[in-house]
Amino acid sequence: MLTADFTYDAVAELLGTEAHAALSRNETTPAVRRTADGGPLASLVRLFLLQRPVPLAEAERALPGLVEQLTAEGMLARSVGEVSARLDCRPYGNDGTDLWVVSDLTPGLDGRPQHVTQDYVLGISPASTSLAQLTVRRDVGKALDLGTGCGVQALHLAGHADRVVATDVNPRALDLARFNAELNEVGARVDQRSGSFFDPVAGERFDLISTNPPFVISPGDDGSDEHRLVYRDSGLPGDQAVEHIVRTAPAHLTDGGWCQVLASWVVLTDRPWDERLAEWLPDGCDALVVQREVIDPAGYVELWLKDSGHHPSTGAGRADGYVRRYDAWLSWLQEQGVAGIGFGWINLHRTGGGTIELLDWPYDVEQPIAPAVEAWGTAQGQAVVPTSRLVLRSDVVQETSGPVGAEHPATILLRQQRGFRRARQVDTVVAAVVGACDGELPVGAIVDAVAQLLELDPAGTRERYLPELTALVAEGYLESR
């Protein structure tokens, strides 16, 4: 593959922006037009990414000495004069390192009939990319990829963990995850294990747990649902799979360890989402929960029925069958009092503390977001006292607004340009104190000077504003020196 330069950057350059974007929408025509030269790279793109057969001679030039072996192992299929792919293999860039990920073929390209088996193994997806950007990348001794699927998270973890355990209930997923680890030369550090949730690691602790569990919210598996897809359906009703992971994970974390979950949860009609999720969060952990999106029940059902190929437009079934499944799923959600489905991130940091922040944040954030999450974890529990020395983070800017010609602004905002890109409204005192925080003077002296300038009581000003400065540290506007 390296001989053909089958790398993420080379494929992106070959396809160009338009064809690459079309392929992300499962449309291959622009990419077919860009890969007509028959060269090794174009042949591999057509073979694996576009699912087009290529002439045997072109396949052998692109995969010298490998076509026969890959055919015998079930990755390729040969017919008279042609070779086609039976599995997807695509390049994946990771911090300048070229990786390759093998999975089942992408269904539904160009609107073709879509058939997804129960043991289907999903490849690189927006969800797996989101989790990769969320996961803290500090060096650790032992990491867990819970529900590994094709093993892409395990490949990431192997880059900064001495040992990785990757678990799944799907035997095909474990086989492909094992193959991907060997393909990317990290097989010696990744241990694949079969089993549900934390059963395969009973009694073990990890410095980092990263998981994109099967979190589709449905009535669950009653034993008769032949449509259950293991990669997305846990078999448990509602959001119980995510709740179970959140409640159980701390028992498998070392002191200082992180568990990071890409998740979805029920938003009820009669209860705030954050109040409900707060009950899941265990003692002894700081927790940062971020709700990134909420989708209404009808849109949610449509999303996942189309994902599994059950919409009539995919050629997978009759319209009346689709309507029956749609109606049954939507009725169940309504019976449960579901107003919407929240998507987002759950981060647990085992510190012995109990700081909890549940943040509804659908706004643009810097990616990868992992450094901001780790910085949040470091900042918790840092109470600002008069002797603290604080530094204003370099990306924080001040925005003011008000009537033209007014002596004082009506509104002062502190806005982060990086990380979560939060914004916080402050008053004149906080703005003045924050503006003077360069780490040279203790914050008590700065507050006293501002109080004197504004003719305020110094003791009262300290009492009122030190807690607000503590909040600014916790939210990443200020850092302790």
XYZ file of C-alpha atoms in Angstrom:
481
model
C 0.000 0.000 0.000
C 2.894 2.322 0.682
C 4.303 1.384 -2.735
C 1.105 2.733 -4.299
C 1.137 5.731 -1.888
C -2.252 4.594 -0.581
C -2.224 7.147 2.245
C -4.862 9.567 3.495
C -3.095 12.644 2.139
C -2.424 11.092 -1.273
C -6.031 9.889 -1.628
C -7.391 13.293 -0.604
C -5.148 14.971 -3.187
C -6.146 12.513 -5.905
C -9.872 12.927 -5.265
C -9.914 16.652 -4.674
C -12.362 18.541 -2.488
C -15.515 17.964 -4.547
C -15.129 14.210 -5.033
C -13.994 13.710 -1.437
C -17.082 15.533 -0.161
C -19.347 13.538 -2.490
C -17.858 10.278 -1.244
C -18.679 11.289 2.331
C -22.306 11.421 1.104
C -21.971 7.906 -0.386
C -21.796 9.241 -3.944
C -18.931 7.860 -6.034
C -19.405 9.376 -9.522
C -17.051 12.375 -9.045
C -14.399 10.064 -7.582
C -14.772 7.597 -10.469
C -14.021 10.450 -12.868
C -10.899 11.351 -10.861
C -9.522 7.775 -10.840
C -9.613 6.846 -14.509
C -5.854 6.631 -15.174
C -5.454 3.016 -14.050
C -2.460 3.812 -11.854
C -1.824 1.878 -8.616
C -3.278 4.540 -6.316
C -6.355 5.072 -8.503
C -6.892 1.314 -8.692
C -6.834 0.919 -4.900
C -9.244 3.824 -4.481
C -11.643 2.296 -6.991
C -11.286 -1.177 -5.512
C -11.800 -0.396 -1.821
C -13.353 3.052 -1.448
C -15.595 3.102 -4.516
C -16.365 -0.647 -4.539
C -15.728 -0.864 -8.281
C -14.110 -3.933 -9.865
C -10.747 -3.298 -11.467
C -8.935 -5.294 -14.150
C -6.773 -8.087 -12.759
C -3.622 -6.596 -14.287
C -4.251 -3.239 -12.561
C -4.937 -4.957 -9.224
C -1.677 -6.900 -9.477
C 0.262 -3.713 -10.224
C -1.316 -2.015 -7.192
C -0.903 -5.055 -4.914
C 2.163 -6.863 -6.275
C 2.256 -10.473 -5.107
C -0.783 -10.035 -2.842
C -3.890 -10.512 -4.974
C -3.914 -14.291 -4.723
C -3.253 -14.234 -0.964
C -5.902 -11.583 -0.249
C -8.389 -13.531 -2.362
C -7.704 -16.701 -0.384
C -8.186 -14.801 2.890
C -11.540 -13.379 1.766
C -10.564 -9.744 1.369
C -10.807 -9.807 -2.435
C -12.889 -11.734 -4.951
C -11.704 -12.710 -8.451
C -13.763 -13.254 -11.553
C -12.687 -13.568 -15.151
C -10.163 -10.804 -15.656
C -11.414 -8.680 -12.734
C -10.913 -8.213 -9.006
C -13.430 -6.756 -6.554
C -13.293 -5.992 -2.826
C -15.157 -8.020 -0.225
C -13.915 -5.826 2.630
C -13.196 -2.104 2.899
C -9.599 -1.005 3.399
C -8.927 2.692 3.712
C -6.047 4.897 4.777
C -6.364 6.849 7.980
C -4.156 9.700 9.140
C -3.164 9.917 12.797
C -0.885 12.798 13.830
C 1.358 12.357 10.812
C 1.311 8.549 10.987
C -0.201 6.553 8.120
C -2.619 3.846 9.272
C -4.988 1.512 7.398
C -8.335 0.270 8.672
C -10.159 -2.799 7.340
C -13.904 -3.175 7.920
C -17.024 -4.304 6.127
C -17.898 -2.520 2.914
C -19.728 0.803 3.169
C -23.395 0.087 2.425
C -25.647 2.082 0.125
C -23.082 3.668 -2.197
C -24.803 5.488 -5.065
C -28.216 4.489 -3.707
C -27.614 0.777 -4.285
C -29.745 -1.688 -2.293
C -28.381 -1.694 1.219
C -27.965 -4.898 3.182
C -26.359 -4.786 6.612
C -25.959 -8.044 8.517
C -26.374 -8.360 12.278
C -22.618 -8.859 12.726
C -21.703 -5.977 10.416
C -18.411 -4.309 11.364
C -18.512 -0.549 10.902
C -15.402 1.195 9.656
C -14.199 4.759 10.216
C -17.239 6.948 10.890
C -18.015 10.440 12.191
C -18.627 8.855 15.593
C -15.235 7.131 15.712
C -13.526 10.332 14.598
C -15.344 12.317 17.298
C -14.238 9.877 19.989
C -10.651 9.984 18.724
C -10.685 13.781 19.015
C -12.196 13.580 22.503
C -9.812 11.029 24.016
C -7.017 12.378 26.216
C -3.662 11.524 24.630
C -1.303 11.483 27.599
C 1.085 8.535 27.979
C -0.473 5.762 30.074
C 0.398 2.270 31.158
C -2.857 0.475 30.398
C -5.877 1.521 28.306
C -9.229 -0.061 27.482
C -11.107 0.230 24.189
C -14.567 -0.913 25.278
C -16.577 -2.091 22.264
C -13.682 -1.902 19.823
C -15.536 -2.634 16.568
C -12.954 -2.559 13.778
C -10.334 -1.437 16.310
C -9.660 2.143 15.220
C -9.652 3.461 18.812
C -7.241 0.705 19.810
C -4.866 1.914 17.094
C -4.986 5.416 18.566
C -4.484 4.124 22.109
C -1.539 1.965 21.072
C 0.270 5.165 20.174
C 0.463 6.312 23.806
C -0.353 3.266 25.979
C 2.051 0.479 26.908
C -0.802 -2.009 26.726
C -4.303 -1.870 25.212
C -7.211 -4.215 25.889
C -9.896 -4.171 23.184
C -13.240 -5.856 23.860
C -16.335 -6.636 21.810
C -19.282 -9.062 21.732
C -19.005 -9.468 17.957
C -16.494 -12.192 16.946
C -16.136 -10.709 13.439
C -15.289 -7.341 14.943
C -12.572 -8.876 17.089
C -11.129 -10.701 14.087
C -10.937 -7.493 12.064
C -9.614 -5.500 15.034
C -6.874 -8.102 15.473
C -6.061 -7.927 11.761
C -5.912 -4.114 11.866
C -3.578 -4.173 14.845
C -1.233 -6.531 13.001
C -1.555 -4.559 9.761
C -0.462 -1.401 11.586
C 2.323 -3.189 13.518
C 0.879 -2.730 17.023
C -0.465 -6.252 17.468
C 1.959 -7.025 20.280
C 0.477 -4.222 22.424
C -3.241 -4.888 21.777
C -5.077 -7.710 23.521
C -8.486 -8.513 21.968
C -11.072 -10.106 24.272
C -14.619 -11.305 23.735
C -17.418 -10.314 26.088
C -20.071 -7.797 27.059
C -19.343 -4.467 28.737
C -16.756 -4.930 31.522
C -17.066 -8.730 31.806
C -13.804 -9.434 29.926
C -11.828 -7.158 32.293
C -13.365 -8.112 35.626
C -11.119 -6.974 38.494
C -8.789 -4.957 36.236
C -8.096 -1.228 36.347
C -7.050 1.114 33.552
C -5.465 4.534 33.272
C -7.765 5.369 30.343
C -11.045 3.940 29.072
C -12.316 5.096 25.686
C -15.652 3.878 24.384
C -18.169 4.456 21.621
C -20.760 1.961 22.876
C -23.832 0.762 20.966
C -25.975 3.677 22.125
C -29.006 3.665 19.817
C -32.071 4.332 21.973
C -34.764 1.819 21.136
C -37.167 -0.528 22.937
C -34.350 -3.032 23.336
C -34.009 -6.691 22.383
C -36.859 -8.982 23.366
C -35.160 -11.973 21.782
C -37.253 -11.847 18.626
C -35.850 -8.793 16.859
C -33.877 -10.119 13.896
C -33.023 -6.545 12.895
C -30.686 -5.879 15.822
C -27.296 -4.623 14.638
C -24.577 -5.396 17.167
C -22.420 -2.393 16.258
C -25.151 0.067 17.319
C -27.808 -1.823 19.346
C -26.915 -2.969 22.856
C -30.063 -5.020 23.404
C -30.889 -2.923 26.475
C -33.866 -0.558 26.351
C -33.451 3.196 26.184
C -30.118 4.594 27.333
C -29.415 1.863 29.889
C -26.227 0.778 28.119
C -24.636 4.203 28.542
C -25.917 4.507 32.113
C -24.400 1.114 32.969
C -21.007 2.127 31.584
C -21.006 5.443 33.444
C -21.953 3.845 36.767
C -19.542 0.925 36.390
C -16.443 2.491 34.824
C -14.947 4.098 37.975
C -14.416 0.651 39.519
C -12.106 -0.039 36.555
C -10.120 3.208 36.726
C -6.798 3.762 38.442
C -6.404 6.863 40.596
C -6.212 9.776 38.194
C -7.640 7.664 35.371
C -10.089 8.871 32.728
C -13.171 7.262 31.193
C -14.448 9.017 28.062
C -17.738 8.032 26.462
C -19.303 9.108 23.186
C -22.942 8.727 24.094
C -26.599 9.509 23.638
C -29.308 9.827 26.264
C -33.018 10.347 26.677
C -34.325 13.874 27.204
C -37.673 13.560 28.980
C -40.622 15.893 28.600
C -40.963 16.422 32.342
C -37.377 16.537 33.579
C -34.233 18.508 32.677
C -31.623 16.374 30.937
C -28.802 17.475 33.236
C -30.740 16.659 36.395
C -31.355 13.134 35.142
C -27.767 12.464 34.030
C -26.377 13.871 37.276
C -27.889 10.847 39.030
C -25.713 8.526 36.929
C -22.461 10.179 37.926
C -20.550 8.221 40.571
C -18.874 9.505 43.713
C -15.109 9.957 43.645
C -14.948 11.304 40.100
C -14.939 14.743 38.578
C -17.357 14.662 35.651
C -17.689 16.841 32.572
C -20.808 16.045 30.533
C -21.320 18.001 27.308
C -24.569 17.853 25.361
C -23.685 18.684 21.774
C -27.007 18.140 20.003
C -30.648 17.229 20.625
C -32.761 15.575 17.934
C -36.525 15.126 18.045
C -37.964 11.568 18.249
C -39.243 11.439 14.651
C -35.945 12.623 13.213
C -34.105 10.150 15.439
C -36.119 7.157 14.241
C -35.692 8.201 10.615
C -31.930 8.561 11.093
C -31.405 5.037 12.396
C -33.878 3.287 10.098
C -32.035 4.782 7.142
C -28.690 3.870 8.723
C -29.701 0.208 8.774
C -31.097 0.326 5.241
C -34.752 -0.009 6.169
C -35.947 3.047 4.277
C -37.657 1.984 1.029
C -35.355 4.322 -0.935
C -32.432 2.045 -0.039
C -34.076 -0.901 -1.763
C -34.105 -2.937 1.443
C -37.820 -3.355 1.887
C -41.388 -2.365 1.222
C -42.766 0.975 2.304
C -45.400 -0.636 4.519
C -42.700 -2.496 6.497
C -40.770 0.723 6.967
C -43.890 2.520 8.206
C -44.671 -0.273 10.683
C -41.169 -0.146 12.165
C -41.233 3.657 12.218
C -44.601 3.747 13.975
C -43.677 1.096 16.568
C -40.401 2.816 17.468
C -41.942 6.278 17.621
C -44.853 4.991 19.732
C -42.436 3.470 22.227
C -40.508 6.732 22.556
C -43.717 8.648 23.138
C -44.877 6.113 25.746
C -41.598 6.672 27.581
C -42.171 10.440 27.635
C -39.175 11.134 25.387
C -39.039 14.714 24.120
C -35.705 14.307 22.362
C -32.417 12.410 22.198
C -29.252 14.118 23.371
C -25.846 13.378 21.852
C -22.572 14.265 23.461
C -19.612 13.400 25.642
C -19.314 12.011 29.154
C -15.873 12.422 30.765
C -15.100 10.870 34.153
C -11.848 11.658 35.952
C -11.168 9.548 39.047
C -9.719 12.068 41.485
C -11.497 11.262 44.743
C -13.367 14.538 44.333
C -16.813 15.208 43.002
C -16.858 18.295 40.784
C -19.644 17.969 38.241
C -20.307 20.166 35.224
C -23.149 19.422 32.804
C -22.818 21.753 29.850
C -25.334 22.252 27.043
C -22.910 23.340 24.325
C -24.035 22.956 20.671
C -21.527 25.578 19.522
C -18.350 25.190 17.520
C -15.339 23.898 19.472
C -11.681 23.451 18.639
C -10.765 19.963 17.461
C -9.258 17.886 18.809
C -11.075 18.839 22.006
C -9.060 16.411 24.164
C -6.491 19.002 25.384
C -9.323 21.237 26.622
C -10.948 18.294 28.423
C -7.667 17.383 30.096
C -7.095 21.019 31.076
C -10.591 21.075 32.604
C -9.656 18.039 34.689
C -6.440 19.667 35.889
C -8.243 22.877 36.907
C -10.895 21.304 39.102
C -10.461 21.726 42.839
C -8.105 24.698 42.468
C -9.649 27.243 44.821
C -8.381 30.770 44.264
C -7.010 32.322 47.475
C -5.384 35.734 48.003
C -1.897 34.279 47.511
C -2.769 32.581 44.194
C -0.897 33.789 41.147
C -3.015 33.636 38.025
C -2.347 34.074 34.314
C -4.933 35.033 31.738
C -4.985 32.417 28.994
C -3.498 33.885 25.829
C -6.508 33.121 23.617
C -9.041 34.963 25.819
C -10.309 38.242 24.393
C -12.600 40.888 25.858
C -15.668 42.083 23.977
C -17.715 45.094 25.053
C -21.007 46.480 23.794
C -23.330 49.326 24.661
C -24.836 52.567 23.425
C -22.592 54.750 21.272
C -20.930 57.450 23.369
C -21.735 55.806 26.724
C -19.100 56.260 29.434
C -19.207 52.581 30.423
C -20.055 49.474 28.362
C -23.415 47.835 29.015
C -21.952 44.349 28.577
C -18.472 42.909 29.007
C -17.763 39.399 27.672
C -14.682 37.252 28.072
C -14.461 34.901 25.095
C -12.133 31.964 24.516
C -10.750 31.517 21.017
C -9.628 27.932 21.603
C -10.835 24.786 23.360
C -14.534 24.942 24.169
C -14.641 28.581 23.039
C -16.791 29.564 25.972
C -18.059 33.057 26.598
C -18.776 34.526 30.037
C -20.317 37.851 30.954
C -18.422 39.703 33.687
C -18.595 43.038 35.428
C -16.061 45.846 35.573
C -14.280 44.452 38.646
C -13.688 41.004 37.146
C -12.594 42.490 33.820
C -10.076 44.724 35.570
C -8.708 41.905 37.751
C -8.456 39.435 34.888
C -6.732 42.000 32.715
C -3.997 42.410 35.350
C -3.415 38.650 35.867
C 0.041 38.042 34.432
C 1.367 35.806 37.210
C 3.571 38.478 38.762
C 1.342 39.635 41.624
C -0.807 37.562 43.987
C -4.452 37.897 43.068
C -5.320 39.318 46.502
C -3.146 42.344 45.806
C -4.757 42.817 42.388
C -8.281 42.655 43.845
C -7.333 45.135 46.568
C -5.911 47.571 44.004
C -9.049 47.364 41.839
C -11.247 47.830 44.911
C -9.290 50.941 45.899
C -9.505 52.322 42.361
C -13.283 51.812 42.264
C -13.744 52.955 45.890
C -14.990 49.557 47.081
C -14.423 47.802 50.397
C -11.319 45.580 49.916
C -12.442 42.808 52.294
C -15.925 42.679 50.812
C -14.518 42.701 47.289
C -12.271 39.738 48.069
C -15.151 37.796 49.602
C -17.369 38.410 46.608
C -14.935 37.948 43.748
C -12.496 35.191 44.757
C -15.197 32.520 44.135
C -15.868 33.993 40.689
C -12.160 33.868 39.908
C -12.184 30.220 41.026
C -14.945 29.593 38.458
C -12.870 31.309 35.779
C -9.984 28.959 36.547
C -12.302 25.932 36.404
C -13.677 27.030 33.024
C -10.256 27.704 31.541
C -10.106 31.498 31.301
C -7.359 31.723 33.923
C -4.533 29.357 34.778
C -2.625 28.988 38.036
C 1.071 29.646 37.948
